[in-house]
JSON list of C-alpha atoms in Angstrom, two decimals:
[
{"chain": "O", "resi": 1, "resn": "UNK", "atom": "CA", "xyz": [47.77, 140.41, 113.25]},
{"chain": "O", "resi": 2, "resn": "UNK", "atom": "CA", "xyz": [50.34, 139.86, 115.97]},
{"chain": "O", "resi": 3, "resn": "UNK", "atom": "CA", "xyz": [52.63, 137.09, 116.16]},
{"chain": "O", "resi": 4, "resn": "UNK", "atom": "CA", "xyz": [50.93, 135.53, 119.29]},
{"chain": "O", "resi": 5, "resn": "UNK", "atom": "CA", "xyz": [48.23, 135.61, 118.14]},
{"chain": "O", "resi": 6, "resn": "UNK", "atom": "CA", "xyz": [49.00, 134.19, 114.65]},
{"chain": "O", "resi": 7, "resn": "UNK", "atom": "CA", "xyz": [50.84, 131.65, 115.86]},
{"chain": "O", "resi": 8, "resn": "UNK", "atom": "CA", "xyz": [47.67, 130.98, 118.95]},
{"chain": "O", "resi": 9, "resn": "UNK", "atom": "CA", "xyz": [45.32, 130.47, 115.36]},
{"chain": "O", "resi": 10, "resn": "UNK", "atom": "CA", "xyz": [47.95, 127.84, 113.93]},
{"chain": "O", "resi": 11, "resn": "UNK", "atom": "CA", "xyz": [47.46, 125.90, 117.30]},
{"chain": "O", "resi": 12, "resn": "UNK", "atom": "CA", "xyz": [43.83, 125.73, 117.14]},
{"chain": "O", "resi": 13, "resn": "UNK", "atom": "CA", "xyz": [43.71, 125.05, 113.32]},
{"chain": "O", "resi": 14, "resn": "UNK", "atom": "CA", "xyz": [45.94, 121.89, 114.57]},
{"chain": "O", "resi": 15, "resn": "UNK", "atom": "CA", "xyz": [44.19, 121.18, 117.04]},
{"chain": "O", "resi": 16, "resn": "UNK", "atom": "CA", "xyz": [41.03, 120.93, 114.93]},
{"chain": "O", "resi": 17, "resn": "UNK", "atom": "CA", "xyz": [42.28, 119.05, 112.53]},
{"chain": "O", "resi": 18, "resn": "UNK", "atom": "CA", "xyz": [43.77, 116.47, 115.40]},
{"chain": "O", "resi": 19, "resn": "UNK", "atom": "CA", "xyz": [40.30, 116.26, 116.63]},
{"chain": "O", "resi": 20, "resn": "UNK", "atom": "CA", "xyz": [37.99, 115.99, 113.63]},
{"chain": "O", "resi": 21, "resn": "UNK", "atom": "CA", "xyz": [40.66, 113.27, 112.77]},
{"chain": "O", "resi": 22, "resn": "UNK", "atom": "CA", "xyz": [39.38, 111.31, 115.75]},
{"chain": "O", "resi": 23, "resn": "UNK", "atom": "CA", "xyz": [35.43, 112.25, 115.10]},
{"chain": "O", "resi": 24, "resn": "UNK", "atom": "CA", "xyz": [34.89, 115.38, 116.70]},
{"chain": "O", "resi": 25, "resn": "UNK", "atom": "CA", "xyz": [32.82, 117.81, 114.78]},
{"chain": "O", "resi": 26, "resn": "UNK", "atom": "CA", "xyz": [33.14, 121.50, 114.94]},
{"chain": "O", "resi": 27, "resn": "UNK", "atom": "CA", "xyz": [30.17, 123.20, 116.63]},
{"chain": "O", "resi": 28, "resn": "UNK", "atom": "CA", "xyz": [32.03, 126.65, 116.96]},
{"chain": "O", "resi": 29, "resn": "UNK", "atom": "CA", "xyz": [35.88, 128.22, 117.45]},
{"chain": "O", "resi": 30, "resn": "UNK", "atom": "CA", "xyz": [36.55, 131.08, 119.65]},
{"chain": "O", "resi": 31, "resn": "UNK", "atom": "CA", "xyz": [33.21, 131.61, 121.82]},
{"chain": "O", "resi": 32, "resn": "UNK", "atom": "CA", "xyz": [33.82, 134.91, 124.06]},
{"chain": "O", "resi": 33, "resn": "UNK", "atom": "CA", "xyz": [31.76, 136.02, 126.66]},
{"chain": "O", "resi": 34, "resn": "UNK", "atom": "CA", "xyz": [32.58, 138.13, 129.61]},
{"chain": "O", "resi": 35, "resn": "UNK", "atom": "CA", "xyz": [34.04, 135.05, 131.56]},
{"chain": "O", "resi": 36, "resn": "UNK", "atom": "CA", "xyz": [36.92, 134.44, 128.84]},
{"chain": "O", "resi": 37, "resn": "UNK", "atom": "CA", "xyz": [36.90, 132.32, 125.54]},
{"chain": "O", "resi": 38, "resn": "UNK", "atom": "CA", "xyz": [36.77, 129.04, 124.70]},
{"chain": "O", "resi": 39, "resn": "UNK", "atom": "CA", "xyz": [39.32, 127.81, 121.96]},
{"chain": "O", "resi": 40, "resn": "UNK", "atom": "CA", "xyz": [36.85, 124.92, 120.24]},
{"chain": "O", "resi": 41, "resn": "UNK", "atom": "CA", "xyz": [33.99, 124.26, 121.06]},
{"chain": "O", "resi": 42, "resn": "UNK", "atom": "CA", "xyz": [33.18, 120.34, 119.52]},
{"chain": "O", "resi": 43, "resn": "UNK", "atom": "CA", "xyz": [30.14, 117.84, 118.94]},
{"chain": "O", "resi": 44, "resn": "UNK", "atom": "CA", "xyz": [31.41, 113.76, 120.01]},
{"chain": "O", "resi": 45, "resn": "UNK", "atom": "CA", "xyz": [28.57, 111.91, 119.60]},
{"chain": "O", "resi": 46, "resn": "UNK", "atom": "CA", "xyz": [25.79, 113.22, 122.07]},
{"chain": "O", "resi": 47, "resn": "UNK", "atom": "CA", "xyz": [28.47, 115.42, 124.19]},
{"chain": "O", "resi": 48, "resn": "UNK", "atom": "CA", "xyz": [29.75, 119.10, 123.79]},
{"chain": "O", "resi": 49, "resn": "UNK", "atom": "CA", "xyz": [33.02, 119.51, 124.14]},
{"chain": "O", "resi": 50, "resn": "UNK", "atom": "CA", "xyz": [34.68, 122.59, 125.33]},
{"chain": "O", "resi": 51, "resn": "UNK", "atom": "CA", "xyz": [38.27, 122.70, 124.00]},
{"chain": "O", "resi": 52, "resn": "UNK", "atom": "CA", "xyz": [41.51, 124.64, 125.38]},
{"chain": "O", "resi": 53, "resn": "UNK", "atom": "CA", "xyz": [44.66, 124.94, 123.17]},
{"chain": "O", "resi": 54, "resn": "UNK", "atom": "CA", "xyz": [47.49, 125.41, 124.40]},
{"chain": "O", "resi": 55, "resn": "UNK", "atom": "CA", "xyz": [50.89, 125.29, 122.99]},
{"chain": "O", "resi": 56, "resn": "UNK", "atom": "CA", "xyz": [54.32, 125.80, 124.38]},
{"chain": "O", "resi": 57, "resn": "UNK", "atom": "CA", "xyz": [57.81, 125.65, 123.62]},
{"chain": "O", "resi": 58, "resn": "UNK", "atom": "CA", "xyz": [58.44, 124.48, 127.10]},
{"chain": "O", "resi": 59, "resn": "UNK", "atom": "CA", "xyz": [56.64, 120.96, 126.41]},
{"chain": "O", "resi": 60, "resn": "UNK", "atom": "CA", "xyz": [53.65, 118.99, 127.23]},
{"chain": "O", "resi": 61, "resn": "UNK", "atom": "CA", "xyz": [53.74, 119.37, 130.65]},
{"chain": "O", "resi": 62, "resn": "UNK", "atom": "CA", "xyz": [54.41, 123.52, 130.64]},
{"chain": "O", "resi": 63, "resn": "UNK", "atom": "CA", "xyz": [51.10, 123.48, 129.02]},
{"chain": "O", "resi": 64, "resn": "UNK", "atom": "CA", "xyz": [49.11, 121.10, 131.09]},
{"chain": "O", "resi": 65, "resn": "UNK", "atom": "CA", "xyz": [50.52, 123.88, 134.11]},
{"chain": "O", "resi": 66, "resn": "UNK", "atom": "CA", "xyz": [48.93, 126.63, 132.29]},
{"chain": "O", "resi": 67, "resn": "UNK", "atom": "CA", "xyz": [45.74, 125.66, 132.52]},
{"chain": "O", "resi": 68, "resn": "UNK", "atom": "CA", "xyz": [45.42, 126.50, 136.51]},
{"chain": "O", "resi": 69, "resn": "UNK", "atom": "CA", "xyz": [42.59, 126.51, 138.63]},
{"chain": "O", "resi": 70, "resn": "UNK", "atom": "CA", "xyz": [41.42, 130.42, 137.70]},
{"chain": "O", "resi": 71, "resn": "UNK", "atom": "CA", "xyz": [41.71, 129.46, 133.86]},
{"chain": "O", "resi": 72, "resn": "UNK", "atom": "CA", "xyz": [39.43, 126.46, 134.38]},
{"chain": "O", "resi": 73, "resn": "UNK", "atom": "CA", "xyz": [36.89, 128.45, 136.64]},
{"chain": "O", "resi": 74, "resn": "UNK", "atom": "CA", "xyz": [36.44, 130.46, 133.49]},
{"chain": "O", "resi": 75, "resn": "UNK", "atom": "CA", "xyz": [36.15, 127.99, 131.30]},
{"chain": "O", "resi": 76, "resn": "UNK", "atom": "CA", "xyz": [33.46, 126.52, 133.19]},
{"chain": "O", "resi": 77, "resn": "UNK", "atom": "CA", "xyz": [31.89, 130.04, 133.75]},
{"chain": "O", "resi": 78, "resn": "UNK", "atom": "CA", "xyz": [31.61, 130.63, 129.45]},
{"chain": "O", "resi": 79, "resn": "UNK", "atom": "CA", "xyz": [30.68, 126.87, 128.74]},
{"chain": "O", "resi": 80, "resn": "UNK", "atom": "CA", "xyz": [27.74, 127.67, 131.29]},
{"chain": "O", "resi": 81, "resn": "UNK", "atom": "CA", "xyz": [26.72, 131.01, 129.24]},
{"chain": "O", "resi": 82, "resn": "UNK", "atom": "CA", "xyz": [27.07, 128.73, 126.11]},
{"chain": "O", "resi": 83, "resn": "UNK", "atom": "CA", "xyz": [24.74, 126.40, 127.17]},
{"chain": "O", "resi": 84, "resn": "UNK", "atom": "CA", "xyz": [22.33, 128.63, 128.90]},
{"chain": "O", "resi": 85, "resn": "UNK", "atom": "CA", "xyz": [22.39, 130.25, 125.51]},
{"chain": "O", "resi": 86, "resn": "UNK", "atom": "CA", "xyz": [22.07, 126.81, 123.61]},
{"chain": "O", "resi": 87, "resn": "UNK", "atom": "CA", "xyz": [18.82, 126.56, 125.87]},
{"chain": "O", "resi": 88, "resn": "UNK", "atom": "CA", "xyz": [18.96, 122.73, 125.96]},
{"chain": "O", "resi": 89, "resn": "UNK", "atom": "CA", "xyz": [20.43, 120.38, 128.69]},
{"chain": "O", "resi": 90, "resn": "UNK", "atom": "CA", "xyz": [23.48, 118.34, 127.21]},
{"chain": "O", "resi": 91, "resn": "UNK", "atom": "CA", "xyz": [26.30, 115.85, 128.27]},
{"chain": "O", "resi": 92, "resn": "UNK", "atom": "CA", "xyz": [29.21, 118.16, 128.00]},
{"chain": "O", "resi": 93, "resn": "UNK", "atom": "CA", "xyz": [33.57, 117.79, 129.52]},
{"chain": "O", "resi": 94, "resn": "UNK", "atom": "CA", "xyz": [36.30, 119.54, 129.40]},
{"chain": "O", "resi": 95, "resn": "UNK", "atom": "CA", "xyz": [39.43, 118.64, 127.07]},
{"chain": "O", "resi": 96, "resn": "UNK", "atom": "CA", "xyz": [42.58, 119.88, 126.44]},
{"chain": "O", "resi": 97, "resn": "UNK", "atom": "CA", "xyz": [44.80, 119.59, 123.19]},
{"chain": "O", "resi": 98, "resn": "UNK", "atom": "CA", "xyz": [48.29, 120.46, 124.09]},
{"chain": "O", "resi": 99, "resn": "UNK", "atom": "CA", "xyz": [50.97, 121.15, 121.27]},
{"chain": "O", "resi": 100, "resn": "UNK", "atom": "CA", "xyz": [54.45, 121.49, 121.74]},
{"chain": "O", "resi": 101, "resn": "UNK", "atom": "CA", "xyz": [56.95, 122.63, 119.00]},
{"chain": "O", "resi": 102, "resn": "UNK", "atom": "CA", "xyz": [58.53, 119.10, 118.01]},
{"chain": "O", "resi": 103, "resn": "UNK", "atom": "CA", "xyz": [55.22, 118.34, 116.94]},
{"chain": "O", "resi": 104, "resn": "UNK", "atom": "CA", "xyz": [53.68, 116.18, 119.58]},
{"chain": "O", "resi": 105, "resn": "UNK", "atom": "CA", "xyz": [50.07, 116.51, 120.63]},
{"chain": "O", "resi": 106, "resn": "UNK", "atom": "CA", "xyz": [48.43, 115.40, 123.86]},
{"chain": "O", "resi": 107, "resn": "UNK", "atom": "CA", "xyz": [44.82, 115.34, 123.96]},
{"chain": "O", "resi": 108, "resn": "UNK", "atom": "CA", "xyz": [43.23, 115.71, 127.64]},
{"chain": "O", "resi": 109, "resn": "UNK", "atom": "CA", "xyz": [39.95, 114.52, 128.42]},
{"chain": "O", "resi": 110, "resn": "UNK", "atom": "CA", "xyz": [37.97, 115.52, 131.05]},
{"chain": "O", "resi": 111, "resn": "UNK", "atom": "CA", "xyz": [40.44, 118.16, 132.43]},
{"chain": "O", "resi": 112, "resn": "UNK", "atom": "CA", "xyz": [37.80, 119.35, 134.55]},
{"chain": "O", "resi": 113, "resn": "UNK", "atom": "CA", "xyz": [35.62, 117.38, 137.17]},
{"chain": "O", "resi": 114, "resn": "UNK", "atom": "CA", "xyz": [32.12, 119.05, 137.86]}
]
């Protein structure tokens, strides 16, 4: 396994672990489709949540920049094959867990207005 990417599945496990702290449960990690991937993909209360990780050495804020307007128009594009798959109308948002490498984590929610 490569180094990104090993070091990408450290962020997510994090992440996870930040969000089930907080009641989230884990519906599914690393949905693909042709659109692009979604990181988690969570249960809080009646609402999916569709998860992007991203960490940076840069900070908080390099990875809130990351996630730019052609990142979130696939996100919404998979999420939409998800649920079409699911084949049942939910409450669903966008979050984002950002980590940065002194340890801090910023959780996001609602990163993306429909």
């Amino acid at each position: 396994m490569h180094e990104h990417k090993k070091i990408g599945n450290l962020g997510e496990q994090a992440a996870l672990k930040f969000l089930q702290q907080h009641g989230l449960q884990l519906i599914q990690t690393n949905f693909y489709s042709r659109f692009g991937e979604i990181d988690l993909i969570m249960r809080d209360g009646d609402s999916l949540v569709f998860v992007e990780v991203k960490q940076r050495r840069a900070g908080i804020a390099a990875g809130i920049e990351s996630i730019t307007p052609a990142k979130q128009r696939k996100l919404v594009q998979t999420a939409q094959y998800f649920l079409m798959k699911l084949g049942k109308d939910v409450n669903c948002r966008f979050d984002a867990v950002i980590l940065a490498t002194d340890g801090e984590i910023e959780w996001l929610k609602n990163i993306i207005i429909l």
